[in-house]
Amino acid sequence: GSGRAPSWSPEEDGPSPVCAYRVIEGGIGGQLCFRRTLFGYKCHVADCRTAVSVGSLVANILINGSVLLQWTHEGHAAARTRSYELSCWWNGSYTQFECAGVHLGSGCRDFLLAELHENIPYRICLRSLGRSEPAKRAEQRRDCVEFTLPPSGMQDIVIAMTTVGGAICVMLVIICLLVAYITENIMSPTTQHAYSYRTHSRH
């Protein structure tokens, strides 16, 4: 009841209102960033397509094409956790590619993934890094979710227009090739000479 604003320290255990994180790409960490934690978010029809959950990790597939990851880690497990590590992979036609990872503070409980590709399978894994436990035991505490972003309505229209436009282009190319082939055969010197010979032989 002192009236002072509540303070928060990155060293405190449990969820925090501000999440400190660092994006890691190619093994190199970027600058330290901060985001506000969305406490109590639930997937609703108005802004969320579906939610995929495995273990303590939940992936909320949002309508705007982004994915909100949420996880729970309370009690003794949270007290032993120093930080979290998000790993990301997506599947190409023949190869699996690794996307940028994220290193998050111990107070983080969610993270927003944006600029994801549609119609491509993703695999996101969350690993808690312990304060003093061996790496092997920390490696075992990993939850992974897999999802594929559905195409947006506008993309469906673009795909349809591209398909129709491509078919028209192919037809035009075929017509041009046929015209060129017919023109070349009719106007070739051999054909003209034979036609002229047959014409004169009738007289």
Coordinates of C-alpha atoms in Angstrom, one line a residue, residues 49-189:
R49 CA -7.9 -20.0 -36.7
T50 CA -6.8 -22.8 -34.4
A51 CA -4.4 -23.8 -31.6
V52 CA -1.9 -26.7 -31.7
S53 CA -0.5 -27.8 -28.4
V54 CA 2.2 -30.4 -27.4
G55 CA 3.2 -30.6 -23.7
S56 CA 3.5 -27.1 -22.3
L57 CA 3.8 -25.4 -25.7
V58 CA 0.8 -24.0 -27.6
A59 CA 0.9 -22.5 -31.1
N60 CA -2.1 -20.1 -31.8
I61 CA -2.5 -19.8 -35.6
L62 CA -3.8 -16.2 -36.0
I63 CA -5.9 -15.0 -38.9
N64 CA -3.4 -12.3 -39.9
G65 CA -0.8 -15.0 -40.8
S66 CA 1.3 -14.8 -37.6
V67 CA 1.6 -17.4 -34.8
L68 CA 1.5 -16.7 -31.1
L69 CA 3.5 -19.2 -29.1
Q70 CA 2.6 -19.7 -25.4
W71 CA 4.1 -22.0 -22.8
T72 CA 3.7 -22.7 -19.1
H73 CA 6.6 -23.4 -16.7
E74 CA 5.8 -23.0 -13.0
G75 CA 7.0 -24.2 -9.7
H76 CA 10.4 -25.9 -9.3
A77 CA 10.9 -26.2 -13.0
A78 CA 10.6 -22.4 -13.4
A79 CA 13.0 -21.9 -10.5
R80 CA 15.6 -24.0 -12.2
T81 CA 15.2 -22.4 -15.6
R82 CA 17.7 -19.7 -16.6
S83 CA 16.3 -19.0 -20.0
Y84 CA 14.4 -20.5 -23.0
E85 CA 15.5 -21.3 -26.5
L86 CA 13.1 -21.4 -29.5
S87 CA 14.3 -23.4 -32.5
C88 CA 12.5 -23.3 -35.9
W89 CA 12.6 -25.4 -39.0
W90 CA 10.5 -25.4 -42.2
N91 CA 10.2 -28.1 -44.9
G92 CA 11.0 -27.3 -48.5
S93 CA 10.3 -29.6 -51.4
Y94 CA 13.3 -31.9 -50.6
T95 CA 15.2 -30.3 -47.8
Q96 CA 14.5 -29.1 -44.2
F97 CA 15.6 -25.5 -43.6
E98 CA 16.4 -23.9 -40.2
C99 CA 15.0 -20.5 -39.6
A100 CA 16.1 -17.9 -37.1
G101 CA 16.0 -19.0 -33.4
V102 CA 15.2 -17.0 -30.4
H103 CA 16.9 -16.9 -26.9
L104 CA 14.4 -15.7 -24.3
G105 CA 14.6 -14.7 -20.7
S106 CA 13.3 -16.9 -17.8
G107 CA 10.3 -14.6 -17.3
C108 CA 9.0 -15.0 -20.9
R109 CA 5.9 -17.0 -21.5
D110 CA 5.0 -16.2 -25.1
F111 CA 6.5 -15.1 -28.4
L112 CA 5.0 -13.9 -31.7
L113 CA 6.2 -15.4 -34.9
A114 CA 5.6 -13.1 -38.0
E115 CA 6.4 -13.2 -41.7
L116 CA 5.9 -17.0 -42.0
H117 CA 5.3 -18.7 -45.3
E118 CA 1.9 -20.1 -46.1
N119 CA 1.3 -23.7 -47.1
I120 CA 4.7 -24.7 -45.7
P121 CA 5.1 -27.2 -42.7
Y122 CA 6.8 -25.6 -39.7
R123 CA 8.3 -27.3 -36.7
I124 CA 8.9 -25.1 -33.6
C125 CA 10.7 -26.4 -30.5
L126 CA 11.0 -24.8 -27.0
R127 CA 13.8 -25.9 -24.8
S128 CA 14.4 -24.7 -21.2
L129 CA 18.0 -24.0 -20.3
G130 CA 18.7 -24.9 -16.7
R131 CA 20.8 -22.9 -14.3
S132 CA 23.1 -25.7 -13.3
E133 CA 21.9 -28.9 -14.9
P134 CA 23.8 -30.8 -17.6
A135 CA 23.1 -30.0 -21.2
K136 CA 21.8 -33.5 -21.8
R137 CA 19.1 -33.3 -19.2
A138 CA 18.1 -29.8 -20.5
E139 CA 17.9 -31.2 -24.0
Q140 CA 15.3 -33.7 -22.9
R141 CA 12.9 -31.0 -21.7
R142 CA 11.9 -29.9 -25.2
D143 CA 8.4 -29.5 -26.5
C144 CA 7.8 -29.2 -30.3
V145 CA 4.7 -28.2 -32.3
E146 CA 4.2 -28.7 -36.0
F147 CA 1.8 -26.6 -38.1
T148 CA 1.1 -25.4 -41.6
L149 CA -0.3 -21.9 -42.2
P150 CA -3.4 -22.1 -44.4
P151 CA -3.5 -19.7 -47.5
S152 CA -5.3 -16.5 -47.1
G153 CA -8.3 -15.7 -49.3
M154 CA -6.4 -13.1 -51.2
Q155 CA -3.7 -15.6 -52.0
D156 CA -6.3 -18.0 -53.4
I157 CA -7.4 -15.3 -55.8
V158 CA -3.8 -14.6 -56.8
I159 CA -3.1 -18.3 -57.4
A160 CA -6.2 -18.6 -59.5
M161 CA -5.3 -15.5 -61.6
T162 CA -1.8 -16.8 -62.0
T163 CA -3.0 -20.2 -63.1
V164 CA -5.4 -18.7 -65.7
G165 CA -2.8 -16.2 -66.9
G166 CA -0.2 -19.0 -67.2
A167 CA -2.6 -21.1 -69.3
I168 CA -3.3 -18.2 -71.6
C169 CA 0.4 -17.5 -72.1
V170 CA 1.0 -21.2 -72.9
M171 CA -1.8 -21.2 -75.5
L172 CA -0.5 -18.0 -77.1
V173 CA 3.0 -19.5 -77.3
I174 CA 1.6 -22.7 -78.9
I175 CA -0.4 -20.6 -81.4
C176 CA 2.6 -18.5 -82.3
L177 CA 4.7 -21.7 -82.9
L178 CA 2.0 -23.2 -85.1
V179 CA 1.7 -20.0 -87.1
A180 CA 5.5 -19.9 -87.5
Y181 CA 5.7 -23.5 -88.5
I182 CA 2.9 -23.3 -91.1
T183 CA 4.3 -20.0 -92.5
E184 CA 7.8 -21.5 -92.8
N185 CA 6.5 -24.6 -94.7
I186 CA 4.3 -22.7 -97.1
M187 CA 6.8 -20.0 -97.9
S188 CA 9.9 -22.2 -98.2
P189 CA 11.6 -22.1 -101.7

